[in-house]
Coordinates of C-alpha atoms and ligand atoms in Angstrom, one line a residue:
X11 CA 2.0 -55.5 -17.2
X12 CA 1.3 -53.9 -13.4
X13 CA 1.1 -56.9 -10.9
X14 CA -2.7 -55.9 -9.4
X15 CA -1.8 -54.4 -6.0
X16 CA -3.5 -55.1 -2.7
X17 CA -5.9 -52.5 -1.8
X18 CA -6.8 -51.9 1.6
X19 CA -10.2 -50.0 1.9
X20 CA -10.9 -48.1 5.3
X21 CA -14.8 -48.8 5.9
X22 CA -15.2 -45.7 7.6
X23 CA -14.1 -42.9 4.7
X24 CA -13.0 -45.2 2.0
X25 CA -9.4 -44.2 1.7
X26 CA -7.5 -46.9 0.2
X27 CA -4.1 -47.7 1.3
X28 CA -1.7 -51.0 0.0
X29 CA -1.0 -51.7 3.2
X30 CA -2.5 -52.9 6.2
X31 CA -2.9 -50.4 9.1
X32 CA -4.7 -50.7 12.2
X33 CA -5.5 -47.7 12.1
X34 CA -6.9 -45.1 9.2
X35 CA -4.0 -42.7 8.4
X36 CA -6.7 -40.5 6.6
X37 CA -9.3 -40.8 9.1
X38 CA -8.0 -41.8 12.5
X39 CA -10.1 -44.8 12.5
X40 CA -9.2 -48.1 14.4
X41 CA -9.3 -51.7 12.9
X42 CA -11.7 -50.3 10.3
X43 CA -9.4 -51.8 7.2
X44 CA -10.5 -53.9 5.2
X45 CA -8.6 -55.8 1.9
X46 CA -10.6 -55.5 -1.0
X47 CA -10.4 -56.9 -4.7
X48 CA -10.0 -53.9 -7.1
X49 CA -9.6 -52.9 -10.6
X50 CA -5.7 -52.4 -11.2
X51 CA -5.0 -48.7 -11.1
X52 CA -3.5 -47.4 -14.2
X53 CA -2.3 -43.8 -14.3
X54 CA -5.5 -42.1 -15.8
X55 CA -3.5 -41.0 -18.8
X56 CA -2.2 -44.0 -19.9
X57 CA -5.6 -45.6 -19.4
X58 CA -7.4 -43.3 -21.6
X59 CA -4.3 -43.1 -23.9
X60 CA -4.5 -39.2 -23.3
X61 CA -1.1 -37.2 -24.8
X62 CA -1.6 -33.8 -23.4
X63 CA -3.9 -33.0 -25.4
X64 CA -7.7 -32.5 -24.7
X65 CA -10.8 -30.6 -25.7
X66 CA -11.7 -27.1 -25.8
X67 CA -14.7 -26.3 -23.4
X68 CA -16.9 -23.7 -23.9
X69 CA -17.0 -21.4 -20.9
X70 CA -20.2 -19.7 -20.1
X71 CA -20.9 -16.7 -17.2
X72 CA -22.8 -16.8 -14.2
X73 CA -26.0 -15.2 -15.4
X74 CA -26.6 -17.5 -18.2
X75 CA -30.2 -18.9 -18.7
X76 CA -31.2 -22.0 -16.1
X77 CA -33.9 -24.1 -16.5
X78 CA -34.9 -24.4 -12.5
X79 CA -35.3 -28.5 -12.1
X80 CA -38.2 -30.1 -12.5
X81 CA -39.7 -31.0 -8.8
X82 CA -41.8 -34.0 -7.8
X83 CA -43.9 -33.1 -4.6
X84 CA -44.7 -36.0 -3.2
X85 CA -47.6 -35.1 -1.3
X86 CA -46.6 -35.6 1.9
X87 CA -46.4 -31.8 3.1
X88 CA -43.3 -32.7 5.8
X89 CA -41.3 -34.6 2.7
X90 CA -41.8 -32.0 0.6
X91 CA -40.2 -29.3 3.0
X92 CA -37.3 -31.3 3.8
X93 CA -36.7 -31.7 -0.1
X94 CA -37.2 -28.3 -0.8
X95 CA -40.0 -28.3 -2.3
X96 CA -40.3 -31.9 -3.7
X97 CA -38.1 -34.5 -5.4
X98 CA -36.0 -33.4 -8.1
X99 CA -36.3 -35.7 -11.6
X100 CA -33.2 -37.9 -12.4
X101 CA -31.8 -37.0 -9.1
X102 CA -29.9 -38.9 -6.0
X103 CA -31.0 -38.6 -2.4
X104 CA -30.0 -40.6 0.3
X105 CA -31.9 -41.0 3.9
X106 CA -29.7 -42.1 6.7
X107 CA -31.0 -43.0 10.3
X108 CA -31.0 -45.7 13.2
X109 CA -32.6 -49.2 12.5
X110 CA -36.2 -49.1 13.4
X111 CA -36.5 -45.2 12.7
X112 CA -39.0 -45.2 10.1
X113 CA -36.9 -45.3 7.3
X114 CA -39.1 -47.8 5.4
X115 CA -42.0 -46.7 6.3
X116 CA -41.5 -43.5 4.9
X117 CA -40.4 -44.4 1.5
X118 CA -43.1 -46.7 1.3
X119 CA -46.0 -44.1 2.1
X120 CA -44.3 -41.8 -0.4
X121 CA -44.1 -44.3 -3.0
X122 CA -47.3 -45.1 -3.1
X123 CA -48.8 -41.7 -2.9
X124 CA -47.0 -41.0 -5.9
X125 CA -48.0 -44.2 -7.5
X126 CA -51.7 -43.5 -6.2
X127 CA -51.0 -39.8 -8.1
X128 CA -50.5 -41.6 -11.7
X129 CA -46.7 -41.6 -11.3
X130 CA -44.5 -44.7 -12.2
X131 CA -43.0 -46.0 -9.2
X132 CA -40.4 -48.5 -8.4
X133 CA -39.7 -50.4 -4.5
X134 CA -36.5 -52.2 -4.5
X135 CA -36.0 -54.0 -0.9
X136 CA -33.2 -55.9 -0.3
X137 CA -33.6 -56.1 3.4
X138 CA -37.3 -57.4 3.8
X139 CA -39.2 -59.9 1.6
X140 CA -41.8 -58.8 -0.8
X141 CA -44.8 -60.3 1.1
X142 CA -42.9 -58.4 4.4
X143 CA -43.4 -54.7 2.4
X144 CA -47.3 -55.9 0.9
X145 CA -48.3 -56.8 4.6
X146 CA -46.8 -53.1 5.9
X147 CA -48.4 -51.5 2.8
X148 CA -51.6 -53.5 4.2
X149 CA -51.2 -52.0 7.5
X150 CA -50.5 -48.7 6.5
X151 CA -53.5 -48.9 4.0
X152 CA -51.9 -48.5 1.2
X153 CA -52.2 -52.2 0.0
X154 CA -54.0 -51.1 -3.0
X155 CA -51.4 -49.1 -4.5
X156 CA -49.4 -49.4 -7.6
X157 CA -46.2 -49.7 -6.7
X158 CA -44.3 -51.8 -8.8
X159 CA -42.5 -53.7 -5.8
X160 CA -39.3 -56.0 -5.7
X161 CA -37.3 -57.7 -3.3
X162 CA -33.5 -58.2 -5.1
X163 CA -30.1 -57.4 -4.6
X164 CA -28.6 -57.2 -7.5
X165 CA -28.1 -53.9 -9.6
X166 CA -27.6 -55.7 -12.7
X167 CA -30.7 -57.4 -12.4
X168 CA -32.8 -54.1 -11.2
X169 CA -31.2 -51.8 -14.0
X170 CA -32.3 -54.7 -16.4
X171 CA -35.4 -54.8 -15.1
X172 CA -36.6 -51.1 -15.1
X173 CA -33.8 -50.6 -18.4
X174 CA -37.3 -52.2 -20.2
X175 CA -40.1 -50.1 -20.9
X176 CA -40.6 -46.7 -19.3
X177 CA -38.2 -45.8 -16.7
X178 CA -40.2 -45.1 -13.3
X179 CA -40.4 -41.3 -12.3
X180 CA -39.0 -42.9 -8.3
X181 CA -37.3 -45.3 -7.6
X182 CA -36.8 -46.6 -3.9
X183 CA -33.7 -48.2 -2.9
X184 CA -33.6 -50.2 0.1
X185 CA -30.8 -50.4 1.4
X186 CA -27.7 -49.5 -0.7
X187 CA -25.9 -51.7 1.8
X188 CA -27.7 -54.6 1.0
X189 CA -27.0 -54.0 -2.7
X190 CA -24.6 -55.8 -4.9
X191 CA -22.9 -54.7 -8.1
X192 CA -20.9 -57.6 -10.3
X193 CA -19.2 -54.9 -11.6
X194 CA -16.7 -55.4 -9.1
X195 CA -15.6 -58.2 -6.3
X196 CA -16.5 -57.6 -2.4
X197 CA -19.4 -58.7 -0.1
X198 CA -22.6 -56.2 -0.3
X199 CA -21.6 -53.9 2.3
X200 CA -18.2 -52.9 1.8
X201 CA -17.3 -49.6 0.8
X202 CA -16.6 -50.4 -3.2
X203 CA -19.7 -52.7 -3.6
X204 CA -21.4 -49.8 -2.1
X205 CA -20.0 -47.2 -4.3
X206 CA -19.8 -49.2 -7.0
X207 CA -23.9 -50.1 -6.8
X208 CA -24.9 -46.9 -5.8
X209 CA -22.5 -45.1 -9.4
X210 CA -24.8 -47.5 -11.1
X211 CA -27.6 -46.7 -10.1
X212 CA -27.2 -42.7 -10.2
X213 CA -26.2 -43.2 -13.8
X214 CA -29.4 -44.7 -14.3
X215 CA -31.8 -41.9 -12.5
X216 CA -29.3 -39.0 -14.2
X217 CA -29.9 -40.7 -17.8
X218 CA -33.8 -42.0 -17.2
X219 CA -34.5 -39.1 -15.3
X220 CA -35.9 -40.6 -12.2
X221 CA -36.2 -39.6 -8.7
X222 CA -33.8 -42.1 -7.1
X223 CA -34.0 -42.6 -3.2
X224 CA -31.3 -44.4 -1.4
X225 CA -32.0 -45.9 2.0
X226 CA -28.5 -45.9 4.0
X227 CA -27.4 -47.6 7.4
X228 CA -26.0 -45.4 10.2
X229 CA -22.8 -46.1 12.7
X230 CA -23.3 -46.6 16.2
X231 CA -21.6 -42.9 16.0
X232 CA -24.3 -41.3 13.7
X233 CA -22.6 -41.0 10.8
X234 CA -24.1 -43.0 7.4
X235 CA -22.6 -45.9 7.1
X236 CA -19.7 -47.3 4.2
X237 CA -18.7 -44.4 3.6
X238 CA -18.5 -41.1 3.2
X239 CA -18.1 -41.0 -0.6
X240 CA -21.7 -41.9 -0.7
X241 CA -22.6 -38.8 0.8
X242 CA -20.5 -37.5 -1.6
X243 CA -21.9 -38.9 -4.8
X244 CA -25.6 -37.9 -3.8
X245 CA -27.4 -34.6 -4.5
X246 CA -29.3 -34.3 -1.7
X247 CA -28.6 -35.9 1.9
X248 CA -31.2 -36.5 4.4
X249 CA -31.4 -37.5 7.7
X250 CA -34.5 -39.1 9.8
X251 CA -33.5 -38.5 13.5
X252 CA -36.0 -39.3 16.7
X253 CA -35.8 -41.6 20.2
X254 CA -37.4 -45.0 19.1
X255 CA -38.7 -44.9 22.0
X256 CA -40.7 -41.3 21.8
X257 CA -43.3 -41.0 18.9
X258 CA -41.8 -38.1 17.1
X259 CA -39.4 -38.3 14.0
X260 CA -37.6 -35.4 12.3
X261 CA -36.5 -35.3 8.9
X262 CA -33.3 -32.8 8.2
X263 CA -31.2 -32.2 5.3
X264 CA -27.9 -32.3 5.7
X265 CA -27.3 -31.8 2.0
X266 CA -29.0 -30.4 -0.7
X267 CA -27.9 -29.4 -4.0
X268 CA -31.2 -28.3 -5.1
X269 CA -32.3 -26.3 -2.4
X270 CA -31.4 -25.2 1.6
X271 CA -30.8 -27.1 4.4
X272 CA -32.3 -25.5 7.0
X273 CA -35.5 -26.7 7.1
X274 CA -37.0 -29.9 8.8
X275 CA -40.2 -32.2 8.6
X276 CA -41.3 -33.1 11.5
X277 CA -44.0 -36.6 11.9
X278 CA -45.0 -38.4 14.8
X279 CA -45.1 -42.5 14.3
X280 CA -48.5 -44.1 14.7
X281 CA -50.0 -47.4 14.3
X282 CA -51.4 -46.3 10.9
X283 CA -47.1 -45.2 10.3
X284 CA -46.0 -41.5 9.9
X285 CA -48.6 -38.8 10.5
X286 CA -47.1 -35.2 9.8
X287 CA -47.2 -32.9 12.4
X288 CA -47.3 -29.4 10.8
X289 CA -47.6 -27.9 14.6
X290 CA -44.3 -29.2 16.6
X291 CA -44.9 -26.9 18.8
X292 CA -47.5 -28.6 20.4
X293 CA -46.3 -32.2 20.4
X294 CA -42.9 -30.5 22.2
X295 CA -44.4 -28.9 25.2
X296 CA -45.4 -31.2 27.7
X297 CA -48.5 -30.6 30.0
X298 CA -47.1 -27.3 31.8
X299 CA -48.3 -26.8 35.3
X300 CA -47.7 -23.3 37.3
X301 CA -45.0 -23.4 39.9
X302 CA -42.7 -26.0 38.7
X303 CA -38.9 -25.4 39.0
X304 CA -36.1 -25.7 37.3
X305 CA -38.5 -25.8 33.6
X306 CA -38.2 -23.2 30.9
X307 CA -39.9 -23.0 27.5
X308 CA -37.1 -22.4 24.5
X309 CA -38.1 -21.2 21.2
X310 CA -36.0 -22.8 19.0
X311 CA -35.3 -22.6 15.5
X312 CA -34.9 -25.1 13.1
X313 CA -34.3 -23.4 10.0
X314 CA -36.9 -20.7 9.5
X315 CA -39.1 -22.8 11.6
X316 CA -40.1 -22.1 15.2
X317 CA -40.8 -25.2 17.4
X318 CA -41.2 -24.5 21.4
X319 CA -39.5 -26.8 23.4
X320 CA -39.1 -27.3 27.1
X321 CA -36.0 -27.5 29.2
X322 CA -35.7 -29.3 31.9
X323 CA -33.0 -28.7 35.0
X324 CA -32.3 -30.5 37.8
X325 CA -29.4 -29.5 40.7
X326 CA -29.4 -32.3 43.9
X327 CA -27.4 -31.4 46.2
X328 CA -24.6 -33.9 48.0
X329 CA -23.4 -34.0 51.1
X330 CA -20.6 -35.7 50.4
X331 CA -17.2 -34.9 48.5
X332 CA -17.8 -37.5 45.7
X333 CA -17.8 -36.0 42.8
X334 CA -21.0 -34.4 41.0
X335 CA -22.5 -35.9 38.2
X336 CA -23.6 -33.9 34.8
X337 CA -26.0 -35.5 32.9
X338 CA -27.4 -34.1 29.7
X339 CA -30.5 -35.3 27.2
X340 CA -30.8 -33.2 24.5
X341 CA -28.0 -30.6 24.5
X342 CA -24.5 -30.7 24.5
X343 CA -22.7 -31.6 27.9
X344 CA -20.2 -29.0 26.6
X345 CA -22.2 -26.1 26.5
X346 CA -23.6 -27.2 29.6
X347 CA -20.4 -27.0 31.2
X348 CA -19.6 -23.5 30.1
X349 CA -23.0 -22.0 31.1
X350 CA -22.2 -23.3 34.7
X351 CA -18.9 -21.9 34.5
X352 CA -20.5 -18.5 33.9
X353 CA -23.2 -19.1 36.4
X354 CA -20.0 -19.8 38.8
X355 CA -17.5 -17.2 37.9
X356 CA -19.8 -14.3 36.7
X357 CA -23.3 -15.0 38.9
X358 CA -21.8 -16.1 42.1
X359 CA -23.7 -19.3 42.2
X360 CA -21.8 -22.4 43.5
X361 CA -22.6 -26.1 41.5
X362 CA -19.4 -27.3 42.8
X363 CA -20.7 -29.8 45.3
X364 CA -24.4 -30.3 43.3
X365 CA -25.0 -32.9 40.7
X366 CA -26.8 -31.5 37.5
X367 CA -29.2 -33.3 35.1
X368 CA -30.9 -31.2 32.2
X369 CA -33.3 -32.8 29.4
X370 CA -35.0 -31.9 26.6
X371 CA -38.6 -32.8 26.7
X372 CA -40.1 -35.1 24.6
X373 CA -36.8 -36.6 22.9
X374 CA -36.1 -33.2 21.1
X375 CA -32.3 -32.3 20.4
X376 CA -31.7 -28.6 20.4
X377 CA -28.9 -27.8 18.1
X378 CA -29.7 -23.8 18.5
X379 CA -27.2 -21.6 20.5
X380 CA -30.1 -19.3 21.5
X381 CA -30.0 -21.6 23.5
X382 CA -28.2 -20.9 26.4
X383 CA -30.3 -17.9 28.2
X384 CA -33.4 -20.4 28.6
X385 CA -30.6 -23.0 29.9
X386 CA -29.0 -21.2 32.7
X387 CA -33.2 -19.9 33.9
X388 CA -33.6 -23.7 34.0
X389 CA -30.8 -23.9 36.0
X390 CA -31.4 -20.9 38.1
X391 CA -34.8 -21.9 38.9
X392 CA -34.1 -25.7 39.5
X393 CA -31.1 -24.2 42.1
X394 CA -32.7 -21.5 43.7
X395 CA -36.2 -23.6 43.9
X396 CA -38.1 -20.0 42.6
X397 CA -39.9 -21.4 39.0
X398 CA -39.9 -19.4 35.8
X399 CA -43.2 -18.2 34.9
X400 CA -45.0 -20.7 33.2
X401 CA -46.6 -18.4 30.7
X402 CA -42.8 -17.4 29.5
X403 CA -40.3 -18.2 27.2
X404 CA -36.1 -17.2 27.2
X405 CA -34.1 -17.2 24.7
X406 CA -30.0 -15.4 23.5
X407 CA -26.6 -16.5 23.7
X408 CA -24.4 -16.2 26.2
X409 CA -20.6 -15.5 26.2
X410 CA -17.5 -16.5 28.5
X411 CA -17.7 -12.8 29.9
X412 CA -21.5 -13.3 31.2
X413 CA -22.8 -11.3 28.8
X414 CA -26.3 -11.9 27.1
X415 CA -25.8 -11.8 23.2
X416 CA -28.7 -11.3 20.6
X417 CA -29.8 -14.2 18.0
X418 CA -31.2 -14.5 14.8
X419 CA -35.0 -13.6 14.3
X420 CA -35.9 -13.1 17.8
X421 CA -39.6 -11.7 16.1
X422 CA -40.5 -15.2 14.3
X423 CA -39.5 -16.6 18.1
X424 CA -41.8 -14.8 20.3
X425 CA -44.4 -15.0 17.5
X426 CA -44.9 -18.8 17.9
X427 CA -44.5 -18.1 21.7
X428 CA -47.4 -15.8 21.3
X429 CA -49.5 -18.3 19.3
X430 CA -49.0 -20.7 21.5
X431 CA -50.6 -18.5 24.5
X432 CA -46.6 -17.6 26.4
X433 CA -47.2 -13.6 27.6
X434 CA -43.6 -12.7 28.6
X435 CA -40.7 -13.8 27.3
X436 CA -36.9 -13.2 29.2
X437 CA -34.1 -11.8 25.9
X438 CA -31.0 -10.1 25.2
X439 CA -31.3 -6.8 25.8
X440 CA -30.6 -5.7 22.4
X441 CA -33.5 -7.2 21.0
X442 CA -36.5 -6.0 23.3
X443 CA -37.7 -3.6 20.5
X444 CA -39.7 -6.5 18.7
X445 CA -42.3 -7.4 21.3
X446 CA -44.4 -10.2 18.8
X447 CA -47.1 -8.6 21.8
X448 CA -45.3 -10.1 24.4
X449 CA -43.8 -8.7 27.3
X450 CA -40.5 -8.3 27.8
X451 CA -37.5 -8.2 29.8
X452 CA -34.4 -7.9 28.6
X453 CA -30.8 -8.8 30.3
X454 CA -27.2 -7.2 29.1
X455 CA -25.4 -9.9 31.6
X456 CA -26.6 -13.2 32.6
X457 CA -26.0 -11.9 36.2
X458 CA -28.8 -9.5 35.2
X459 CA -31.0 -12.4 34.7
X460 CA -30.1 -14.2 38.0
X461 CA -30.8 -10.9 40.2
X462 CA -34.0 -10.8 38.0
X463 CA -34.6 -14.4 39.0
X464 CA -33.7 -14.4 42.8
X465 CA -35.3 -10.6 43.3
X466 CA -32.4 -9.3 43.8
X467 CA -31.7 -5.6 42.7
Ligands
TYD521 P1 -38.9 -48.9 9.6 O1 -39.6 -48.2 9.2 O2 -39.2 -50.3 9.3 O3 -37.7 -48.5 10.2 P2 -36.6 -48.5 9.4 O4 -36.1 -48.9 7.7 O5 -35.7 -47.3 9.2 O6 -35.4 -49.4 9.7 O7 -39.8 -48.6 11.0 C1 -40.0 -49.5 11.9 C2 -40.6 -49.3 13.7 O8 -41.8 -48.2 12.8 C3 -41.3 -50.6 13.8 O9 -40.2 -50.2 15.6 C4 -42.6 -50.4 13.7 C5 -43.1 -49.0 13.5 N1 -43.9 -48.3 13.2 C6 -45.3 -48.5 13.7 O10 -45.3 -47.9 14.8 N2 -46.3 -48.0 13.0 C7 -46.6 -48.2 11.7 O11 -47.8 -48.3 10.9 C8 -45.1 -48.9 11.0 C9 -45.3 -49.6 9.5 C10 -43.9 -49.4 12.2
MG522 MG1 -36.1 -50.6 6.9

């Protein structure tokens, strides 16, 4: 009989080692190895008494018939959009996000909608008492929805309860970090517990055709806590993002075995809960005045959905030789450094003795590389104190050579801008054919944009 070996499990990536170390050898995180009791590890073949054999599989072609998974629309269009059309029966979805961002609120609203539509829905809260959840439901005007509610943390109790009678169409577990499985030792929230609890719940969901939604906590650097392994186990991973101080929230699919990951759902958090935002551009565009310097509107693309956002830049000249600050909110700081470098090296502008601040209005986070040209225009406008016309949008990717490169979905971006009353667009020279009813000015290089804005040449 093998002597049980000590196991140390990295709480960040889930990798197992038999010796403690200050730094995980796999993910290089510090102080994440925790001793966890677990089953004695026996080689797979010995455990299953396998002697080489195995069963012959029947292999099929890629063109074999497939049944599309049954989808259950929640009735919250923005949630269904992020999910790729609704929840899939017998699937597991993980939703992560900062504390207080609105995960419980969103799921309670979805659960109530489905329950009101006649579906069986169970909502298990391991974080809040049943009364708290009930109070919240009442505040949301959903007190009458026939959701079956429990405050519980034992996976066995939950599955025993739900195993009786008809399984629910939707099971919400809020949150997986509070769940405890008695198949394995350890405190709730440790990697082994999270994994074991999720495994049991997912097995139940697959066997009974229940759509399972797990709420997952997020670590301070934004990853879903307790383990990457959780992300591998589920079919869909959604991330609920936003600034708590701002109203709006974005639901983004990070992984989806049943659909694309390029759609987002946009919500706004109000006193009556989360409400859907069908036209996000209007939300992110702050009130705009003619003649403000350092601001450009950028038609960003989220999946196939255009979202107009305002990019704001401020350039402050320093008298002393102190190292100037660069601060960015809502965009990549490395990318800003690059645009500044191109403006210096290729266009002859100098930012070296100035502080530079860049902000995306409304707390939105831009990930689209097409923002380069709009950022450059905002910077040039801030530096030169010449406004970008208030009826213009800008987009295009900037290369280190200073070239302005075309980007995807120009027509979509222009159409959205036109819808919101914009009349002009600053675009890559290669993209001036598709005008969408706007007056286009094309630029081959960033230098040409600078010349245009400064009235040179
Ligand atoms: P919650 O759903 O509890 O967040 P999470 O589960 O992600 O931690 O959301 C809590 C926040 O939402 C809280 O700060 C209050 C706010 N809120 C509203 O603004 N309006 C509402 O109707 C509700 C229910 C919550
Ligand atoms: Mg919560």
